[in-house]
Amino acid sequence: MATFLQRLRQVRPALALAAAAARRWPVAAFVVMGLLAFSNLSAAQPSELKNPGFDQVRDGLPEGWFFDAAVKAKGQAQVLSRYPSSPGSVLELRPNAKNGGDRPLGLGQILAASSYRGKGLSIEAQLAAEGGATAIFGVHAVGKGGELGKVLLQQGDSGGALTAQRQILMVPAGADNLIVYVIVSGTSGRAIFDSLKINVASADANRPSAPSVATATPGADRAAEIVVDVQKVLRQVPATIFGTNIEWIVGGQGLWSARSGSLDPEGVRLGRELGPTLIRWPGGGFSDAYQWRDGIGPRDKRPTTPHYPKGPSSKHDFGTPEVSEYAKAVGAELLLTVNVGSGTAAQAADWVRYMNKAVGPRVRLWEIGNELYMKDDFSGGHMNADKYAREFLSFATAMRAVDPEIRLGGIGGLNYGPYRFIADDRWSETVLRGAGAQMDFFAVHNAYAPVVIGVGKGVDPRSVYAAMLAAPVNIEANLRDLSRLIAKYETPARPIAIAVTEWGPMFHALPDSSWVDHPKTMGSGLFVAGTLNVFLRNPRVEIANFFKLSDTTFLGWLGRKGEQWLHTAPSQVFQLYRKNLGRNLVQASVSGPTYAAPGLGVVAAVERAPHVDAVASYDNGRLVVIVVNNSETESFDGRLTLKGISTYGAAKATVLHAESFDSHAGSELPKIPGLQWAKQVDLGRFGRGAPSEIKLVNEAAAPAARAPTGGTVLSYRLRPLSVSVLSFEQARP
C-alpha cells in the first residue's frame, strides 16, 4: 500500500497540470469586465439589441454601444456610411500593435435574458476582415453562477468581403443577461461588422425544454435510415488512428511499479485489452521541458527533475527504455515528441540515433514540439510562428541526417468558434508556408470537449452533455478547413497528413469543479465514438492519439479504484472500434433524428446535431457496421440497407449501453488528506458507479429482406446511449 507521501507525490503533478490546463480556457475578460461596466449603465436592461445596423451615430461611434475606455488605446472604432455590398452603415474596428490580451478592441451591450429563457436564439451577422485581423461577434448567456452558454461568430481574413454567419444559442433557464459584443483579434488590418441580428429561432431549431435536452426534435421520424455500400471504399483505415498518450511523470502516471522495479502487470494487461496501436510520449505538455538523457541508464542513477519550469518533480523511472518496453508489451509503436521549447536540434538527432541503435525497434514517427503556439504553455517555450518554422527546419535537417526515412510532424491547427487554443490566428498558414515542404504530418489538438471551464454552476447538466455530443460536427468542419489549408502548401513529393495527437472528453481541470471527474462516463464514451467516426471519415487524418491512457487523477481512460486499474466507458468504446472495425472503410450514410445543441464551453452551437451516426468496413466477406445512438431517452429503429450484398451468414450484434449520460464503471478520484474534491454533478447514476453500470450484450440481429430497389434491408432497434457493432459474416456480392 502506497504511503500518503507517495500518493501525494502522485497527485500533485496532475493537479499542477490541471491548473495549467485551466489557464487555456479562461472566460474572456472582455465579457466579465463588460458585464460589470454595463450593469452600472441602467437598473433595467433592454431585451432587444440596440442599433444593430449601426445607423444611429454620435461622434463617429454607434449609439447604444458601450466603448470601454480601457481599450481605446488599442485601436480605432468608427462607423462607415458606405461599404461595398452593404446597403447601409457598417462598424469598422482597426486594431494597432497594442491590441490583444484579455480585453481586445471592441464595443458591447447588455440585454435582459428573461424573455429568452429556454428558447433558441438565432445569432446572425455579416462579417469581414482583412490585413490579418479577425472579426468576432459574441453573445454570452450569464446568470448568478457565471457564464451559462455562448456563441461566437468569427471571420478571419476575407479580403474585406462580407460573409453571412449564423448560429443558434440555447438560453438556459438560469440566464439573467445576454452580454453582446463585437471585437477584433489581431494587431493590424481591420474588421467590419454589419446587420447584426438576435431573434428567437424558428420552432424547428429549438430543442424540447429541459430536462429532455438531448432528445429528438418533436415530431421527427423515430427511424434512422443507414445505407451501407460495400462497393464504395472510402479508404484504408490507418492503424495509427487508434493511438494514445502516456506521460513520463510519476512513473508513466502509474504504469511503472517502483515496488517491483518493473512495469505494472495490471497496467500492461489492460493496455493489451485496449489495444492502442501508437503511443505518443513523453507529453503532452511536458515534452518541451523534457531532456531525454535524464531517462536512460541505470534507474538508481537517474535524476529527479521538475516536470516543467518551477513545477513539481518526478524521478525518471519511466524513461525511453521503459516506454519502449511498454509499447512492445501492448503491441504498439511509438510517436516521440522532441523538446523544441528548451532543447536543441542536436539533442533531438541524438535521440533518433539512440532509438535506432541502443533500444529498438526504430521509431519512425517524430513530432517537433508540442503546444508552442499557446502563450501560456507551461513549458515556457512559447514562440511565434516564424521562429517555429525555422526551428522545425533546423530539427528536421539534423534528425533526417541520422535517419532519412523518419516521418516528421509540425504543430498547429485552426481556431474555430469558441475553441481558441492558438494565440496567432495565422500560425498554421505561416508555419506551412515556411516549413510545409519538409513536413509529413501536421499535429493538431482540435478535439477536446466540452471544456466547461468558466461556465456557471447554474447550467443544465444535460445541456453540457448535449453540447459535448454535438461537438464532432464542429470538429469535422474544422478538419475540412484545415485540410484545404494544408493542400495549398503541400508538395506532390511530400503530402501532409493530419495527426490529432491529443483529443478526448474533458470537462474541467481543477478539484473544486463539480464536472472534473466526468470524462469517465458513458456520455463521454459516446463523444469518443462520434469523434472516432469523424477521424475515420476524413481521408487526411492518419494519426490520432487520445489523451490519455493513464492518470493518477481524472483524465486516464484506464481508471483507478484504490490500487486497481479498470476500463472506463471511453476505453470500452475504443475497444469496440479497435477490435471490430476492419481495414477497408466503406460508405455509410445516415439520415435520422437530430436535435439543436447549445453553445457551451468550447463547443459552438449546432443547429441540427445528429442522434445517430455510423461507420462501416468490409473485408474478405466480413461486413461490420458500427452505429451510435447518443440520445439519453430515445430508442430508434435502425433501418439498414446493405448495397452490394446479396447474401450473408449469421448476423450478430454487440452492444455497449447505459442508462444515463453519467453512468460509469466505478473508477474514483484519489483520496488525499487535505485535498477536497468537489461533489460531482449527478444526473441519477454518477453516485452508483460500478462495472455493471456499463452493459455489454451480445445478441442476434433481425433477419433481412430484399429491397425493391436492390440490396439487403434489415431493422435493428438502437438502444438509448448505445454503440452497436453489427457484424455480417460471409457477406457476398
Short mmCIF file of C-alpha atoms in Angstrom, two decimals, residues 86 97 113 122 145 214 243 251 276 280 355 419 436 452 461 478 499 515 540 587 608 712 730:
data_model
loop_
_atom_site.label_atom_id
_atom_site.label_comp_id
_atom_site.label_asym_id
_atom_site.label_seq_id
_atom_site.Cartn_x
_atom_site.Cartn_y
_atom_site.Cartn_z
CA SER A 86 -23.66 46.74 -47.70
CA ALA A 97 0.15 46.94 -32.05
CA ALA A 113 -32.47 37.45 -20.88
CA SER A 122 -30.67 32.87 -33.92
CA GLY A 145 -23.26 31.36 -11.36
CA ALA A 214 -30.73 15.79 -25.97
CA GLY A 243 -3.29 5.82 -30.67
CA GLY A 251 6.27 6.55 -13.32
CA PRO A 276 -3.63 1.03 -28.81
CA ARG A 280 2.80 9.30 -28.03
CA MET A 355 16.46 4.77 -30.63
CA TYR A 419 -12.36 26.79 -29.44
CA GLY A 436 5.44 22.61 -45.04
CA VAL A 452 -16.79 23.95 -19.28
CA PRO A 461 -26.24 19.31 -16.83
CA ASN A 478 -12.62 22.24 -38.71
CA ALA A 499 -2.35 13.91 -36.84
CA TRP A 515 -17.51 18.33 -13.51
CA ARG A 540 -6.23 13.15 -44.43
CA GLN A 587 -19.51 4.33 -47.40
CA ARG A 608 -29.04 20.10 -36.27
CA THR A 712 -30.49 -6.14 -48.48
CA GLN A 730 -19.76 -14.48 -45.28
#
